[in-house]
Tab-separated table of C-alpha atoms in Angstrom:
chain	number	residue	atom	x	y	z
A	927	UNK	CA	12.862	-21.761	-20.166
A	928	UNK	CA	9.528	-22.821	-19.124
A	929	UNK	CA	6.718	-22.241	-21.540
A	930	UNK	CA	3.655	-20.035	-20.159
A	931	UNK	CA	1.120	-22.223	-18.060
A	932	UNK	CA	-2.601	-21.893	-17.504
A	933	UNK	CA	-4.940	-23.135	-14.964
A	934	UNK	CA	-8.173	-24.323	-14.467
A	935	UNK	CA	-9.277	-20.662	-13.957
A	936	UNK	CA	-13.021	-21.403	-13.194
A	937	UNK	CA	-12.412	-23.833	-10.312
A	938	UNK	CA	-10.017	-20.755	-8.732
A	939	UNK	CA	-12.491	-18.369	-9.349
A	940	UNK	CA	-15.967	-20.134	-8.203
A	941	UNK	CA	-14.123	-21.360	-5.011
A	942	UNK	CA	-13.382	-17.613	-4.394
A	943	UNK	CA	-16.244	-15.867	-4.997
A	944	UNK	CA	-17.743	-18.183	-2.620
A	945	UNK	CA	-15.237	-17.465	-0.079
A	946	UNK	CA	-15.724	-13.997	-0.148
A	947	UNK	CA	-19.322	-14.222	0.423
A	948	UNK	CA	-18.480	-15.496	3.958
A	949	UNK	CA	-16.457	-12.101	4.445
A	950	UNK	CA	-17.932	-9.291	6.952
A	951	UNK	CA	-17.148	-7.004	3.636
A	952	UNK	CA	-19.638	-8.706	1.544
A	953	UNK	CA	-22.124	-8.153	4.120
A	954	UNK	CA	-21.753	-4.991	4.976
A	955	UNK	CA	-21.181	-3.538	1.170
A	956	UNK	CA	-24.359	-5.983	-0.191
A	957	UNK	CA	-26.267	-6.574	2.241
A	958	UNK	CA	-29.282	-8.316	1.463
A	959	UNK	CA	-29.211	-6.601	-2.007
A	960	UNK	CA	-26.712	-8.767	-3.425
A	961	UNK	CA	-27.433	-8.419	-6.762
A	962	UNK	CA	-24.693	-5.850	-7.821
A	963	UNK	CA	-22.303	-8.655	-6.580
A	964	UNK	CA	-23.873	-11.465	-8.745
A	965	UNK	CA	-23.632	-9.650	-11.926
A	966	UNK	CA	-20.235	-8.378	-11.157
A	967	UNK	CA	-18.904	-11.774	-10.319
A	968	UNK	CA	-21.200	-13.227	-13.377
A	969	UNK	CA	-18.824	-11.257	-15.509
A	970	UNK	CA	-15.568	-12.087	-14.573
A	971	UNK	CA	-16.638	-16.208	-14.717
A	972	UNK	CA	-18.030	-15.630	-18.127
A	973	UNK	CA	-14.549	-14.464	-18.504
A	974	UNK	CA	-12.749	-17.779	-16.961
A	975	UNK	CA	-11.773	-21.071	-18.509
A	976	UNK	CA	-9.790	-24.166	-17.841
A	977	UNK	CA	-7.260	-22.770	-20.266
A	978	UNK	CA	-6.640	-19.248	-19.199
A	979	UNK	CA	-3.469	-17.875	-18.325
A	980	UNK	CA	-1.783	-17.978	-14.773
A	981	UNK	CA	-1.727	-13.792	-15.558
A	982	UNK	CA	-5.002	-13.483	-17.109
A	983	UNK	CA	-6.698	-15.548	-14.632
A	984	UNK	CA	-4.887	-13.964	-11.222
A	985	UNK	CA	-5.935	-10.607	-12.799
A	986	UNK	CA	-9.882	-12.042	-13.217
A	987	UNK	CA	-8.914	-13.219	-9.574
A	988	UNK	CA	-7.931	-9.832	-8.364
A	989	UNK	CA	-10.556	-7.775	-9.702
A	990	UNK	CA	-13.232	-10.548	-7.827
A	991	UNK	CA	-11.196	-9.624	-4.548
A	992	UNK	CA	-11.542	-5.599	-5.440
A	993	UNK	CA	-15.480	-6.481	-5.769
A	994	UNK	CA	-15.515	-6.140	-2.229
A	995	UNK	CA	-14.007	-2.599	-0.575
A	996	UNK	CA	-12.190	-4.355	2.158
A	997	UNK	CA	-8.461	-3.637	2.028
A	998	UNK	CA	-7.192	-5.751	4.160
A	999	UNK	CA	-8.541	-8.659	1.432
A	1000	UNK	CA	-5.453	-9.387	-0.703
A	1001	UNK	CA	-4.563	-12.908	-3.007
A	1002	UNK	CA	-0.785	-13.966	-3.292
A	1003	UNK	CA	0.953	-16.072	-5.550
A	1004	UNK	CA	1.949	-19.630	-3.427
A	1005	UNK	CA	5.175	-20.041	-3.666
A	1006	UNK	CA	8.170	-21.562	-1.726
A	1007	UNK	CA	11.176	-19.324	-2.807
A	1008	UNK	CA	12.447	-16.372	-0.985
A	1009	UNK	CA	14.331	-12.882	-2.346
A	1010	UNK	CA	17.204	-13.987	-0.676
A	1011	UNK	CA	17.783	-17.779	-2.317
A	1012	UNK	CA	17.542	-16.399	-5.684
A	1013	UNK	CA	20.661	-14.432	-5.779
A	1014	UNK	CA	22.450	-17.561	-6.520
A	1015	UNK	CA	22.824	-18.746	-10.318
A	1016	UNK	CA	22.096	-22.133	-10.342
A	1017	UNK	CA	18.790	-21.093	-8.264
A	1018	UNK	CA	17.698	-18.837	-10.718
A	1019	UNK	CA	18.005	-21.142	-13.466
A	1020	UNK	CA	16.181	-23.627	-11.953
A	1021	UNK	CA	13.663	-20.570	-11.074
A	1022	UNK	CA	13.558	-20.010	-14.726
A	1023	UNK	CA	11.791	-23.558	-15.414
A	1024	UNK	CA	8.708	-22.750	-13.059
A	1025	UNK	CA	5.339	-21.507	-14.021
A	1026	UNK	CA	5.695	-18.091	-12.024
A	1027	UNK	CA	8.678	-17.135	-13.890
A	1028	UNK	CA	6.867	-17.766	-17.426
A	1029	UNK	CA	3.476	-16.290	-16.184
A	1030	UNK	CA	4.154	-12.800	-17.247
A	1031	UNK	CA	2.635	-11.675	-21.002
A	1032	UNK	CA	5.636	-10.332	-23.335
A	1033	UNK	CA	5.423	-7.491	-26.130
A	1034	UNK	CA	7.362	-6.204	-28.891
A	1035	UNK	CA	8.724	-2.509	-29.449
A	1036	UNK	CA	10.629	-1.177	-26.328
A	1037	UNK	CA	12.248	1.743	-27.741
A	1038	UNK	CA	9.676	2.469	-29.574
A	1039	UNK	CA	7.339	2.594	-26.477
A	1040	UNK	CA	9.887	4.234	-24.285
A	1041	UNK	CA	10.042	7.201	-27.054
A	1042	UNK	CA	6.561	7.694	-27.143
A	1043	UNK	CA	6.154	8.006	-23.699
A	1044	UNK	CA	8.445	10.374	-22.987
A	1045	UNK	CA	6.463	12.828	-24.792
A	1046	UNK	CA	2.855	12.513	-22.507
A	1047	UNK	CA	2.356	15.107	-19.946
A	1048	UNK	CA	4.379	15.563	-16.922
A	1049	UNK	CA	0.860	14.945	-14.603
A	1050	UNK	CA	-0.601	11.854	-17.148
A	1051	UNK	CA	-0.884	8.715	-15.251
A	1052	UNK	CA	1.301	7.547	-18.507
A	1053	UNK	CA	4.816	7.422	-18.473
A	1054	UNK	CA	7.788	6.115	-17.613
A	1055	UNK	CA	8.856	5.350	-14.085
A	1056	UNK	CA	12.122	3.782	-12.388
A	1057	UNK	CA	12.227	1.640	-9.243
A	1058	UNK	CA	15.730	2.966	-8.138
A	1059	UNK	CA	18.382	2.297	-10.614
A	1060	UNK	CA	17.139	-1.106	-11.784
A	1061	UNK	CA	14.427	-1.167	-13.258
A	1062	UNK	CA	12.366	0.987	-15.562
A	1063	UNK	CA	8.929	0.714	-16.264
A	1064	UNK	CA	6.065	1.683	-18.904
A	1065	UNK	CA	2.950	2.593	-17.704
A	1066	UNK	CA	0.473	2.899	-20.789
A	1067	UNK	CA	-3.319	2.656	-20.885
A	1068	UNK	CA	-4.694	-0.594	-21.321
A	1069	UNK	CA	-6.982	-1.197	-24.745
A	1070	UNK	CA	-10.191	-1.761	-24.800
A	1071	UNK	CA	-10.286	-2.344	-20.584
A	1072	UNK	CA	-9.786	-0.289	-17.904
A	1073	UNK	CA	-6.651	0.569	-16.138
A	1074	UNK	CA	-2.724	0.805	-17.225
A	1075	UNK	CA	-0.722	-1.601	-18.696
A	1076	UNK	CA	2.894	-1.772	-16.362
A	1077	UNK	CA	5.517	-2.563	-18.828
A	1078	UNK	CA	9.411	-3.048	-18.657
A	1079	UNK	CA	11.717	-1.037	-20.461
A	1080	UNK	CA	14.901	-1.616	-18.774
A	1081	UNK	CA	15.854	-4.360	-16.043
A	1082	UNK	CA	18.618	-4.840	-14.433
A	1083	UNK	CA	16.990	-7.492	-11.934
A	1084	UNK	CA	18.150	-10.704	-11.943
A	1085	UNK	CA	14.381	-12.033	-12.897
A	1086	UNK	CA	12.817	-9.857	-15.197
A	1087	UNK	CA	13.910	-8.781	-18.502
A	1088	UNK	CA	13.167	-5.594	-20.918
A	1089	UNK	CA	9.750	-6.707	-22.775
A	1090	UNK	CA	7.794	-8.337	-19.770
A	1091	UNK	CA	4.655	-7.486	-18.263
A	1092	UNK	CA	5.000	-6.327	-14.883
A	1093	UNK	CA	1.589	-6.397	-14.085
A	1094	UNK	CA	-1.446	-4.088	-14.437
A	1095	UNK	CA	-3.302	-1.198	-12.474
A	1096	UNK	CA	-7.060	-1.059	-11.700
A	1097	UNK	CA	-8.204	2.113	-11.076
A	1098	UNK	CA	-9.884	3.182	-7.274
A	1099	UNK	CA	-11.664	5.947	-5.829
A	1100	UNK	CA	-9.375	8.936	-4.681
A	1101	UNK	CA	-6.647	8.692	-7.637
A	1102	UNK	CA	-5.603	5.222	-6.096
A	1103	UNK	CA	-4.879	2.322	-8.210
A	1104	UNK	CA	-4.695	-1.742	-6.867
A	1105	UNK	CA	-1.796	-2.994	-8.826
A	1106	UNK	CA	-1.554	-6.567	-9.628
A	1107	UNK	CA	1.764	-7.459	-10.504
A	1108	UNK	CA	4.914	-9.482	-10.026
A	1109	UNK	CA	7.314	-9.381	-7.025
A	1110	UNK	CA	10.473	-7.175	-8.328
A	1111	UNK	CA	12.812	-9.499	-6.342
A	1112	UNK	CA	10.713	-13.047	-6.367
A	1113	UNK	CA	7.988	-12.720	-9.622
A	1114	UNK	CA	5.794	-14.022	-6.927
A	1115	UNK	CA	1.990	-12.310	-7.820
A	1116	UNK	CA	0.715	-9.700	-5.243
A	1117	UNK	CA	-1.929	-7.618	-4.922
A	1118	UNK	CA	-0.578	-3.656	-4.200
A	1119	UNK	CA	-2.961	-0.785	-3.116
A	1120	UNK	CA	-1.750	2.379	-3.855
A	1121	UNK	CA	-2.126	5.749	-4.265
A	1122	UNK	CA	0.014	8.497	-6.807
A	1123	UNK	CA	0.697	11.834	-6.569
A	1124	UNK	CA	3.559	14.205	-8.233
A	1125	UNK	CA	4.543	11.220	-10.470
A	1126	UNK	CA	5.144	8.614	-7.645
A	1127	UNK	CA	3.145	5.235	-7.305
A	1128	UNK	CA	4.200	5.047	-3.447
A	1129	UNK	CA	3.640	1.724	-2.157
A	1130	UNK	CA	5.425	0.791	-5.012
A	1131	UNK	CA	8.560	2.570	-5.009
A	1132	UNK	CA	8.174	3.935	-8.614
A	1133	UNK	CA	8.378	7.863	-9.565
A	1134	UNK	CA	8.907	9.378	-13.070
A	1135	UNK	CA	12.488	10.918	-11.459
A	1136	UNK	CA	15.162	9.271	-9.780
A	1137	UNK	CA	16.553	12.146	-8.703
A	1138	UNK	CA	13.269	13.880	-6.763
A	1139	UNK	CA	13.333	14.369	-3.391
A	1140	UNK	CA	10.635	12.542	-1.241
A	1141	UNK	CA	9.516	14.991	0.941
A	1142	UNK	CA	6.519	12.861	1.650
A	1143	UNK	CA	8.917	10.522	3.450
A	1144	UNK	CA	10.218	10.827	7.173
A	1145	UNK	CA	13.875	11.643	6.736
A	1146	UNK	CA	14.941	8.809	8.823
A	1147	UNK	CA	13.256	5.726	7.184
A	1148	UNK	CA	15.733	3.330	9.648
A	1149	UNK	CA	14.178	3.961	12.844
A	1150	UNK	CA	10.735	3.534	14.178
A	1151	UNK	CA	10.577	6.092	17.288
A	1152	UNK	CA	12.570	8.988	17.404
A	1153	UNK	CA	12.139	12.187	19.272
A	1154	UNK	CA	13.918	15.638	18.103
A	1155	UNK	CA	13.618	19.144	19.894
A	1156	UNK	CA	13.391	21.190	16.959
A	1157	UNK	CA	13.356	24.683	18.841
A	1158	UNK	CA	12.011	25.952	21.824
A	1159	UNK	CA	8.501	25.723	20.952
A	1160	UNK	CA	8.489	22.644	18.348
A	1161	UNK	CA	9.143	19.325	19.130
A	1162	UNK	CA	8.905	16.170	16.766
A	1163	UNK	CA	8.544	12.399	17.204
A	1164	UNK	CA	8.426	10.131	14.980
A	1165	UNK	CA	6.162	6.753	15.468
A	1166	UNK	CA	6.922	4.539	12.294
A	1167	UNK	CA	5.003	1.139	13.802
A	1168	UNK	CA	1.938	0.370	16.011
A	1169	UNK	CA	3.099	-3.078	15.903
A	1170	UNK	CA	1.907	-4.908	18.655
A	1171	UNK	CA	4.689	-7.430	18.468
A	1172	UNK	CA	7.909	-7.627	20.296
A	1173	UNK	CA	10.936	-6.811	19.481
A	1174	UNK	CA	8.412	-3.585	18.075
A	1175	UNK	CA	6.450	-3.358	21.084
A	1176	UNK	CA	8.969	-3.224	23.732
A	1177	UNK	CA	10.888	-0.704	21.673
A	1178	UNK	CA	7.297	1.450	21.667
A	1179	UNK	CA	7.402	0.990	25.060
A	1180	UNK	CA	10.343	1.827	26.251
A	1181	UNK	CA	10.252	5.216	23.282
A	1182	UNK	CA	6.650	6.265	25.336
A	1183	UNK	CA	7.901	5.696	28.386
A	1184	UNK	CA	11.074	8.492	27.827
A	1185	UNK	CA	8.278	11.051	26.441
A	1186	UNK	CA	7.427	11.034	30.196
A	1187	UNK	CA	9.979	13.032	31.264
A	1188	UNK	CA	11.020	15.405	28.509
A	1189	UNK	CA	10.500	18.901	28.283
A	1190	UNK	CA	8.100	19.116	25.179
A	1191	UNK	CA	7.727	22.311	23.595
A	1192	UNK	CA	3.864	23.854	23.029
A	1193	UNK	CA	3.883	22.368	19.617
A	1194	UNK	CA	4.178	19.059	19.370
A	1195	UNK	CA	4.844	17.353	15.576
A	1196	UNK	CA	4.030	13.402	15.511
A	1197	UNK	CA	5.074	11.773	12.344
A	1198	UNK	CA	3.021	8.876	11.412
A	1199	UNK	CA	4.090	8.732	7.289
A	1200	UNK	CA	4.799	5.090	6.339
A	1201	UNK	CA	3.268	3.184	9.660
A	1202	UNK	CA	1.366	0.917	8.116
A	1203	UNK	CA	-0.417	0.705	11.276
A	1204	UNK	CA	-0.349	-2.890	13.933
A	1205	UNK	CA	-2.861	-3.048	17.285
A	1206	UNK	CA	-4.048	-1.001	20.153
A	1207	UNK	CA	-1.889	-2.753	22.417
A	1208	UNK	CA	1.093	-0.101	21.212
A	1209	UNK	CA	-1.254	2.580	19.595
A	1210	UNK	CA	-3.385	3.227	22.837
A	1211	UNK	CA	-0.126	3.925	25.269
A	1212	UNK	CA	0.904	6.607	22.881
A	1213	UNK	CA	-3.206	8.095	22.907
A	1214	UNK	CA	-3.007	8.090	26.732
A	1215	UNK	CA	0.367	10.254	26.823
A	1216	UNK	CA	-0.830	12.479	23.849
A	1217	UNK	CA	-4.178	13.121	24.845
A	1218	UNK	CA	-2.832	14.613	28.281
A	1219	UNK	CA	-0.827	16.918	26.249
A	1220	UNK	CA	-3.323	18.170	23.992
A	1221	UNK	CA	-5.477	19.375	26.936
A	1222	UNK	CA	-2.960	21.704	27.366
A	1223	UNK	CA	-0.703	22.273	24.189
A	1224	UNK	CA	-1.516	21.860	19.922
A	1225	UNK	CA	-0.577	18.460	18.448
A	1226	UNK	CA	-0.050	18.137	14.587
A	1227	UNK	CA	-0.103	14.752	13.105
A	1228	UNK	CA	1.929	13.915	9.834
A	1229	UNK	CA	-0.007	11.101	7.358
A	1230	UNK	CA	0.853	10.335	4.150
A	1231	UNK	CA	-0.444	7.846	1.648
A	1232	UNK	CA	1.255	5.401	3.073
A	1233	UNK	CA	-0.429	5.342	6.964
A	1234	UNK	CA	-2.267	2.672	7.072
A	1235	UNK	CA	-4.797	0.737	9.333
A	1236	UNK	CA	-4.291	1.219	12.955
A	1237	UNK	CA	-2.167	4.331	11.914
A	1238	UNK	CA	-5.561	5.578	10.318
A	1239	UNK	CA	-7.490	4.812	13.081
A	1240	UNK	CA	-4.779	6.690	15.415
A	1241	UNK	CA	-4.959	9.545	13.279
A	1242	UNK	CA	-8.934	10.214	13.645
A	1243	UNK	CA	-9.192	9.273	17.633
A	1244	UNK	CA	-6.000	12.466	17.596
A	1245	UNK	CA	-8.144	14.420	15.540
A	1246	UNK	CA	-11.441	14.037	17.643
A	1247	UNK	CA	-9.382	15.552	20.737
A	1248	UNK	CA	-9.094	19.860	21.325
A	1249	UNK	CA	-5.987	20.968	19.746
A	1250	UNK	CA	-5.050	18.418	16.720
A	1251	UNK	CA	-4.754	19.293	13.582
A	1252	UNK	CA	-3.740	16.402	10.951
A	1253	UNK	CA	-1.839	17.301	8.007
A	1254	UNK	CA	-0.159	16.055	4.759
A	1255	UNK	CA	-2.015	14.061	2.330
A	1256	UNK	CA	-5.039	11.152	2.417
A	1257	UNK	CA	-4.222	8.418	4.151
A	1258	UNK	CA	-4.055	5.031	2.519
A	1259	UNK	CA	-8.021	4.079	3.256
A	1260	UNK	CA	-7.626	0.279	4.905
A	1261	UNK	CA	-8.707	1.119	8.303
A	1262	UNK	CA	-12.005	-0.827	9.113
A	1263	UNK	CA	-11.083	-4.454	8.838
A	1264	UNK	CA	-8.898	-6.641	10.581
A	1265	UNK	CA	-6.909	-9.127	9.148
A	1266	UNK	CA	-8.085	-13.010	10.759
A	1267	UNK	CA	-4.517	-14.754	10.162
A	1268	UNK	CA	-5.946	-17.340	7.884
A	1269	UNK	CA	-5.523	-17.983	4.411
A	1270	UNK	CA	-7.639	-19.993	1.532
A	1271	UNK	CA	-5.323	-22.003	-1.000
A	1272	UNK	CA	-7.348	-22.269	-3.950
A	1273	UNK	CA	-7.832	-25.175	-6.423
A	1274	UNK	CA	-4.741	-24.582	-8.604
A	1275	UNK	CA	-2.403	-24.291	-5.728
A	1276	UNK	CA	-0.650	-21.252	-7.755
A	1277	UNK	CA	-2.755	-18.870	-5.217
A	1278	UNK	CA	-3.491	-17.698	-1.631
A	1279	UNK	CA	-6.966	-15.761	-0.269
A	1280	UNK	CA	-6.024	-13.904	3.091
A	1281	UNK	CA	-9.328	-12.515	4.192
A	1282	UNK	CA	-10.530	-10.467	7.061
A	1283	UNK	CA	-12.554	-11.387	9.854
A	1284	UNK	CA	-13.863	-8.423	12.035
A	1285	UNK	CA	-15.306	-4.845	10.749
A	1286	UNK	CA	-15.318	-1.637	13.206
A	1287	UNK	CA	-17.963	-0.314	11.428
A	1288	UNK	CA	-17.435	3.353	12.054
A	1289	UNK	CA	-14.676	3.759	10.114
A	1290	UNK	CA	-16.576	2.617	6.947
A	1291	UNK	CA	-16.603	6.430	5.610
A	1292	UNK	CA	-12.555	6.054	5.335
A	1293	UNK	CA	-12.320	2.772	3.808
A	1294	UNK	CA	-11.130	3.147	0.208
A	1295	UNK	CA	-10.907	6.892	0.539
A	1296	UNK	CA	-8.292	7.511	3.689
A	1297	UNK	CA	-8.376	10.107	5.937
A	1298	UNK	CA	-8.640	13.594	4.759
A	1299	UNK	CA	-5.824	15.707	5.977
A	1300	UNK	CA	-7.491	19.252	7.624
A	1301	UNK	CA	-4.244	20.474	5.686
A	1302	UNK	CA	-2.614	19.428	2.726
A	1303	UNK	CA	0.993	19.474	1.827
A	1304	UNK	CA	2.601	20.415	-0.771
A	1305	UNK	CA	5.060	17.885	-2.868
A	1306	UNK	CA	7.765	20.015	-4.194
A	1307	UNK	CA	8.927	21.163	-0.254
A	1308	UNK	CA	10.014	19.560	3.162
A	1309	UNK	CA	6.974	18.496	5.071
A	1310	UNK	CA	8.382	19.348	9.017
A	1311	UNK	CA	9.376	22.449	7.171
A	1312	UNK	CA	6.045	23.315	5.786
A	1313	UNK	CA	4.755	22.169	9.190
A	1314	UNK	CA	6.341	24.137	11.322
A	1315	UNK	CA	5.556	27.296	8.446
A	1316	UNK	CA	1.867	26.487	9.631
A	1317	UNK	CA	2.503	26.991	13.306
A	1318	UNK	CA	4.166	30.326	12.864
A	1319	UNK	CA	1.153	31.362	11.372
């Protein structure tokens, strides 16, 4: 098994500190008065050497790319295999001799740590979560620095074993977290923005019980556009992409194109939980059908922690017409960025910098924070249910 590797950490992190400077985040958040950058990056160098840690030094890494509150910004792990070519044995042993695999810190006392947790409050940030049936995670404050400590208990993945480090969680405005961690299926290192509510971290699949029901989620999580007549009065679609991109695109199209011609009750539900947003080139055929119905009927738009983007955007150009009303829970909060396409290797060649490359400034209030529902939902009960409970009123 490969023994844990470092890298010239200082050479990674100069190169991107400089990088980001060249972003339209550093601009806009610093200005001119870039001094609150300088000492914050002056810090985290202090902190880098030529010996650190792959971990230790993508976390310094990470934190540099939170510096700026672009989220859209994110740094990968560079590496060439994929979920699906490690199911084979003689790939994952020869996985197991790589630097990725042995990047990840290890501790002692899993049971011990399992028990303890178990006894923390139900609505701590501590505790212990599952991903499904396979894995089972820690998540314990970190000592003497900020955030939580993500820590496996139980794994029945292929790649990670009881004892490992998943990753770690900085802490954002809004009760959301960044989590830098390992890929469950590849180890690969990613950067994760997410939020957490009623025990569930939700862009990263992990909740304190298996067995909850996730009323935050559309029910049908397989399809992108559906439309459902609920009664006579309510109607529902569902919009799970903005994608601009065919085959996406031509499915939006073709989905719009049908709301044409049916018979729409006065009440119109759109469900936009889990797009993670695309481009105007599918968003703005949907605000051209939509906005002609709100002149004359009430719209009620669904967004959950997991909208994101273009989805975001969507949601507020809805909310500035007559008759919307936007409900569920903040939004995920990476809205006024877009992403340029291009990444920066750095030095090492264990990482990736994908940056972005245009700002639409007026959604700078949102960034970070998300949109703020005019009506929150409640966790513990279906949210068309609850929904459609508001419209009766």
């Amino acid at each position: 098994m490969a023994q844990e590797a470092a890298c010239d950490c200082s050479k990674d992190l100069e190169f991107l500190v400089n990088v980001l400077k060249q972003s339209p985040a550093y601009k806009i958040d610093y200005g001119k008065n870039t001094s609150g950058f300088d000492k914050a990056a002056e810090v985290l160098l202090a902190k880098a050497e030529s010996t650190t840690s792959i971990f230790d030094c993508y976390v310094l890494l990470a934190k540099a790319v939170s510096l700026l509150n672009d989220g859209h910004n994110s740094l990968y792990g560079i590496q060439q295999e994929v979920a699906e070519e490690l199911t084979e044995a003689e790939k994952i042993t020869a996985y197991q001799e790589t630097d990725f695999y042995a990047m990840y810190p290890h501790f002692d006392a899993v049971s011990e740590l399992q028990q303890r947790l178990k006894t923390v409050p139900e609505s701590a940030v501590e505790g212990v979560y599952s991903a499904g049936s396979k894995l089972k995670v820690g998540v314990v404050k970190r000592k003497g620095e900020e955030g939580y400590e993500m820590r496996i208990l139980e794994s029945q993945l292929p790649l990670w074993s009881a004892g490992e480090q998943l990753g770690i969680l900085l802490p954002q405005s809004q009760g959301k977290f960044i989590a830098v961690m390992g890929n469950y299926q590849t180890k690969t290192p990613m950067m994760i923005r997410t939020g957490l509510n009623n025990g569930t971290f939700f862009s990263l699949s992990l909740k304190k019980h298996v067995d909850q029901k996730d009323f935050w989620l559309p029910k049908n999580t397989e399809e992108n556009y559906q439309f459902e007549g609920l009664d006579s009065e309510v109607s529902y679609i569902k919009v799970g992409s903005f994608s601009g991109f065919n085959p996406t695109l031509s499915k939006a199209e073709a989905f719009y194109e049908t709301l044409k011609n049916k018979q729409l009750g006065d009440h119109l539900i759109v469900d936009l939980r889990n797009n993670y947003g695309g481009g105007d080139r599918n968003s703005k055929l949907l605000y051209k059908i939509l906005r002609r119905y709100a002149k004359r009927h009430h719209l009620y738009i669904l967004i959950n922690q997991n909208t994101a983007s273009n989805a975001e955007q969507f949601a507020l150009k809805m909310r500035a017409l007559d008759n919307v009303m936007v409900l569920g829970d903040y939004s995920k909060g990476i809205l006024t960025y877009e992403l340029e396409g291009k990444s920066h290797k750095l030095p090492s060649g264990y990482f990736k910098l994908s940056l972005s490359s245009k700002a639409h400034k007026k959604y700078l209030p949102y960034e970070g924070i998300g949109v703020t529902p005019d009506v929150f939902l409640e966790y513990s009960a279906d949210w068309i249910e609850q929904t459609r409970a508001y419209i009766k009123k």
